[in-house]
């Protein structure tokens, strides 16, 4: 076979990696070591954006797209009739350093098709990270994809060199896996996640007890672990996906779950849909994910048994609010943080700002407008210094049982002549 | 009105503001003019005396200093007056900065966040180009920030690229880093021609950029909101953007067409899955090319609700001529084994993974050829419909092709032969050797051994189907 150039390999192996959604480079802080290029300051930087709207923050490639597995949803499956290529570890190291020195990237995201065995594949990935860290003193970001089922010793090594590790859950349910990824079992994938968590916890405990200076402490994947699932390749509902996500966050302390809406790819299996899952579905799942991680929603609350799919027309927080009129209105000047977080149209940042400001100043609708709150959107759900909600939605809620208060209102309406 | 001219530098303003506070100038009695702005033509500068109380020891919080330091680099000519007004008001109200809805505070925060965004974009969008100077590598970038942020941005590059010799040129100011002395050096502004025009790596970088996006998910408005066009002229990868955008739709259409044109029997399989209906529909199948050469289609035979279903590979020469499965040499071997085990052929359902004979003509001979994975996949809808009609307890796959059809294309026959597997097609699937493999064995000993394996697996499958191994 004719030898491929590095450029040809890059075309093939970046193309094959583009279905992996995760590209964030945040969460790790790594000072420059004075011996090589690179540092990370914790927030991550998007160095460019591609026409699909995704950010380019890392050199995201596969070490090889040869794969012995036959996962139906994956472009690299063994039965796929695509061009194959394989980088040497040195080629990946040089590409990473050369791109980094031009300020094109924050670091490397390295994944791979499974060749020979999970252990062998994992060793190859580790080799790249180790070369970067030990030979070139690279201080930039490294994200390694762990191969499910690889030996625990290898997981431990990977975490030593990488900022973040991830094991892809691939599909939301075990049934989906049986259908589309016959070689993958959720127990094995979750086993790897459990190992990553255990090593990370051990490293944290060791650093609490240790008297070593901070930079000498043993680190294990300081930016934590993440995972990815493909949505829309099977009929699994949003409710099942969100509950699965909730369980994964709870069990393995994942930093993030990435949702990739299924999209068609060359040589796809005929059993798969021909159209991409709507971009909006992915977006709604991310919104639901944020509700769980930052807004205090339980997975159960976001959808219902009767309506297991997220609405494509309205965001999940608004849907929840409409289903819970008894919760509103929320008074922006006195309500606790947890209640403010549930108001549709008020984001996490603005809740913090509202809590800060109201210690010195009672907030009016005009004040909210100054905070860039979409007043038209929130007016129905809140009480402010100069505002009572008037939305038909809230007043249409079932009337409370008769009380003394209701009489008060009755008297008031008699005065104004209203019914 | 007292007028003060301020160079575009936070510390310069700070000195002037300190004096003004000390003298007691109220914000409406003093104007800070940015010295980079054209001066007004007023020939007679008005002398004015301060009307406020002098602040000898003014209160300045670190929060104000931090925000003001950012806002000072903004190009808004009114920023110095805004900062002075806030500084004056802070003397009365020390909590002022916390009230984000106050108009002055909001204006300060807006300036600060615009500068912070510009700074973030500079960290992201500076592109170094490598030069060899006297055998040393020197990385040089040309960049045009929206505001005067070079001094705010430089420490980031100093830490990140501490071992490189680098220079960033901007219209207002330039900055260099020497990796040996670990010093930043600031210099005058420059123009684009002083920076290298290209870098050897840009072709590779563009190739990466072109490969990493997914044409099926094109979303240019999301791209533009994060990467405003004012930064584009500095980004080499953006040069290929028009061709990528134009090509995306075409690429997706080609992919879908190819997937649609993959052979599949699905359109020919009736919705009602009963054996009679399937048997009537089968002859019309043109799901793949095999129908063109075979004599006829070969449907399955046996009990309509058999507990055990045997799945072979595909019809052979004799089956093709007779239109019935397992009637050739391999079939008679199989029937012999079944007879020894006391399994009546009518009690099971027998069929093939592929329904048409595949062969190459050699003179008068028709030589059997193994079906390709694509043909097995194309024919799978028939097999799935048969499974749905019969609903067997146990499926026994005879040979690798049948096993691959139901257990995935990487199923390793000799490794997992004889054990119970599960897939979307059934809860109890067992794979064993194909009887023709027994016929082709290289010597008598191995033929006997292989026949033994086939018999053992068949017996196990039969017993499992009748509920013996619960």
PDB file of C-alpha atoms in Angstrom, chain A residues 19-114:
ATOM      1  CA  UNK A  19     -18.513  13.157  15.225  1.00  0.00           C
ATOM      2  CA  UNK A  20     -17.123  13.443  18.745  1.00  0.00           C
ATOM      3  CA  UNK A  21     -18.770  16.480  20.261  1.00  0.00           C
ATOM      4  CA  UNK A  22     -16.474  17.067  23.177  1.00  0.00           C
ATOM      5  CA  UNK A  23     -13.908  19.748  22.534  1.00  0.00           C
ATOM      6  CA  UNK A  24     -13.924  21.880  25.652  1.00  0.00           C
ATOM      7  CA  UNK A  25     -10.547  22.573  27.181  1.00  0.00           C
ATOM      8  CA  UNK A  26     -11.703  24.073  30.444  1.00  0.00           C
ATOM      9  CA  UNK A  27     -11.413  22.858  33.987  1.00  0.00           C
ATOM     10  CA  UNK A  28      -7.670  22.366  34.294  1.00  0.00           C
ATOM     11  CA  UNK A  29      -5.143  24.828  35.649  1.00  0.00           C
ATOM     12  CA  UNK A  30      -1.588  24.056  34.704  1.00  0.00           C
ATOM     13  CA  UNK A  31       1.157  26.662  35.066  1.00  0.00           C
ATOM     14  CA  UNK A  32       3.886  26.789  32.478  1.00  0.00           C
ATOM     15  CA  UNK A  33       6.818  24.679  33.606  1.00  0.00           C
ATOM     16  CA  UNK A  34       9.522  26.850  32.039  1.00  0.00           C
ATOM     17  CA  UNK A  35      10.893  23.938  29.987  1.00  0.00           C
ATOM     18  CA  UNK A  36       8.322  23.578  27.235  1.00  0.00           C
ATOM     19  CA  UNK A  37       5.447  25.459  25.669  1.00  0.00           C
ATOM     20  CA  UNK A  38       2.009  25.459  27.153  1.00  0.00           C
ATOM     21  CA  UNK A  39      -0.161  26.357  30.075  1.00  0.00           C
ATOM     22  CA  UNK A  40      -3.859  26.222  30.818  1.00  0.00           C
ATOM     23  CA  UNK A  41      -5.570  28.894  32.832  1.00  0.00           C
ATOM     24  CA  UNK A  42      -8.721  27.019  33.706  1.00  0.00           C
ATOM     25  CA  UNK A  43     -11.247  28.583  31.383  1.00  0.00           C
ATOM     26  CA  UNK A  44     -10.354  27.153  27.997  1.00  0.00           C
ATOM     27  CA  UNK A  45     -10.129  29.099  24.751  1.00  0.00           C
ATOM     28  CA  UNK A  46     -11.880  28.552  21.446  1.00  0.00           C
ATOM     29  CA  UNK A  47      -9.290  29.407  18.822  1.00  0.00           C
ATOM     30  CA  UNK A  48     -11.597  29.223  15.878  1.00  0.00           C
ATOM     31  CA  UNK A  49     -15.113  28.241  14.842  1.00  0.00           C
ATOM     32  CA  UNK A  50     -16.158  25.977  12.006  1.00  0.00           C
ATOM     33  CA  UNK A  51     -19.199  26.358   9.732  1.00  0.00           C
ATOM     34  CA  UNK A  52     -21.163  23.935  11.915  1.00  0.00           C
ATOM     35  CA  UNK A  53     -20.826  26.482  14.734  1.00  0.00           C
ATOM     36  CA  UNK A  54     -18.578  24.330  16.885  1.00  0.00           C
ATOM     37  CA  UNK A  55     -15.444  25.709  18.418  1.00  0.00           C
ATOM     38  CA  UNK A  56     -11.945  24.576  17.550  1.00  0.00           C
ATOM     39  CA  UNK A  57     -10.062  24.435  20.767  1.00  0.00           C
ATOM     40  CA  UNK A  58      -8.077  21.236  20.447  1.00  0.00           C
ATOM     41  CA  UNK A  59      -6.373  19.193  17.802  1.00  0.00           C
ATOM     42  CA  UNK A  60      -9.095  16.538  17.751  1.00  0.00           C
ATOM     43  CA  UNK A  61      -7.982  13.434  15.915  1.00  0.00           C
ATOM     44  CA  UNK A  62      -7.973   9.678  16.054  1.00  0.00           C
ATOM     45  CA  UNK A  63      -4.695   7.840  16.386  1.00  0.00           C
ATOM     46  CA  UNK A  64      -6.184   5.404  13.890  1.00  0.00           C
ATOM     47  CA  UNK A  65      -9.570   4.801  12.317  1.00  0.00           C
ATOM     48  CA  UNK A  66      -8.913   1.085  11.914  1.00  0.00           C
ATOM     49  CA  UNK A  67     -11.339  -0.605  14.282  1.00  0.00           C
ATOM     50  CA  UNK A  68     -12.206  -4.207  14.992  1.00  0.00           C
ATOM     51  CA  UNK A  69     -15.625  -3.262  16.398  1.00  0.00           C
ATOM     52  CA  UNK A  70     -18.780  -2.971  14.351  1.00  0.00           C
ATOM     53  CA  UNK A  71     -20.891  -0.310  16.023  1.00  0.00           C
ATOM     54  CA  UNK A  72     -23.639   0.506  13.576  1.00  0.00           C
ATOM     55  CA  UNK A  73     -23.760   4.245  14.377  1.00  0.00           C
ATOM     56  CA  UNK A  74     -20.005   4.717  13.975  1.00  0.00           C
ATOM     57  CA  UNK A  75     -18.294   5.706  10.739  1.00  0.00           C
ATOM     58  CA  UNK A  76     -15.176   3.764  11.713  1.00  0.00           C
ATOM     59  CA  UNK A  77     -16.839   0.385  12.271  1.00  0.00           C
ATOM     60  CA  UNK A  78     -15.061  -2.546  10.684  1.00  0.00           C
ATOM     61  CA  UNK A  79     -17.704  -3.099   8.021  1.00  0.00           C
ATOM     62  CA  UNK A  80     -17.582   0.533   6.861  1.00  0.00           C
ATOM     63  CA  UNK A  81     -15.984   0.934   3.464  1.00  0.00           C
ATOM     64  CA  UNK A  82     -13.854   4.002   4.232  1.00  0.00           C
ATOM     65  CA  UNK A  83     -10.216   4.898   3.776  1.00  0.00           C
ATOM     66  CA  UNK A  84      -8.110   3.926   6.784  1.00  0.00           C
ATOM     67  CA  UNK A  85      -4.986   5.518   8.206  1.00  0.00           C
ATOM     68  CA  UNK A  86      -2.809   5.402  11.290  1.00  0.00           C
ATOM     69  CA  UNK A  87      -0.591   8.049  12.855  1.00  0.00           C
ATOM     70  CA  UNK A  88       2.609   7.170  14.636  1.00  0.00           C
ATOM     71  CA  UNK A  89       2.791   8.628  18.166  1.00  0.00           C
ATOM     72  CA  UNK A  90       5.633  10.936  17.001  1.00  0.00           C
ATOM     73  CA  UNK A  91       3.497  12.355  14.195  1.00  0.00           C
ATOM     74  CA  UNK A  92       0.748  13.272  16.655  1.00  0.00           C
ATOM     75  CA  UNK A  93       3.288  14.797  19.044  1.00  0.00           C
ATOM     76  CA  UNK A  94       4.805  16.977  16.311  1.00  0.00           C
ATOM     77  CA  UNK A  95       1.437  18.125  14.985  1.00  0.00           C
ATOM     78  CA  UNK A  96       0.332  19.081  18.491  1.00  0.00           C
ATOM     79  CA  UNK A  97       3.496  21.050  19.258  1.00  0.00           C
ATOM     80  CA  UNK A  98       3.645  22.752  15.852  1.00  0.00           C
ATOM     81  CA  UNK A  99      -0.008  23.831  15.997  1.00  0.00           C
ATOM     82  CA  UNK A 100       0.319  24.906  19.611  1.00  0.00           C
ATOM     83  CA  UNK A 101       3.331  27.135  18.901  1.00  0.00           C
ATOM     84  CA  UNK A 102       1.293  29.077  16.312  1.00  0.00           C
ATOM     85  CA  UNK A 103      -1.489  29.529  18.879  1.00  0.00           C
ATOM     86  CA  UNK A 104      -3.940  27.491  16.777  1.00  0.00           C
ATOM     87  CA  UNK A 105      -4.980  25.206  19.652  1.00  0.00           C
ATOM     88  CA  UNK A 106      -5.177  24.677  23.409  1.00  0.00           C
ATOM     89  CA  UNK A 107      -3.940  21.121  23.221  1.00  0.00           C
ATOM     90  CA  UNK A 108      -4.795  17.635  22.069  1.00  0.00           C
ATOM     91  CA  UNK A 109      -7.940  15.522  22.105  1.00  0.00           C
ATOM     92  CA  UNK A 110      -6.890  12.014  21.202  1.00  0.00           C
ATOM     93  CA  UNK A 111      -9.174   9.105  20.544  1.00  0.00           C
ATOM     94  CA  UNK A 112      -8.791   5.933  18.554  1.00  0.00           C
ATOM     95  CA  UNK A 113     -10.460   3.057  16.836  1.00  0.00           C
ATOM     96  CA  UNK A 114      -9.924  -0.184  18.735  1.00  0.00           C
TER      97      UNK A 114
END
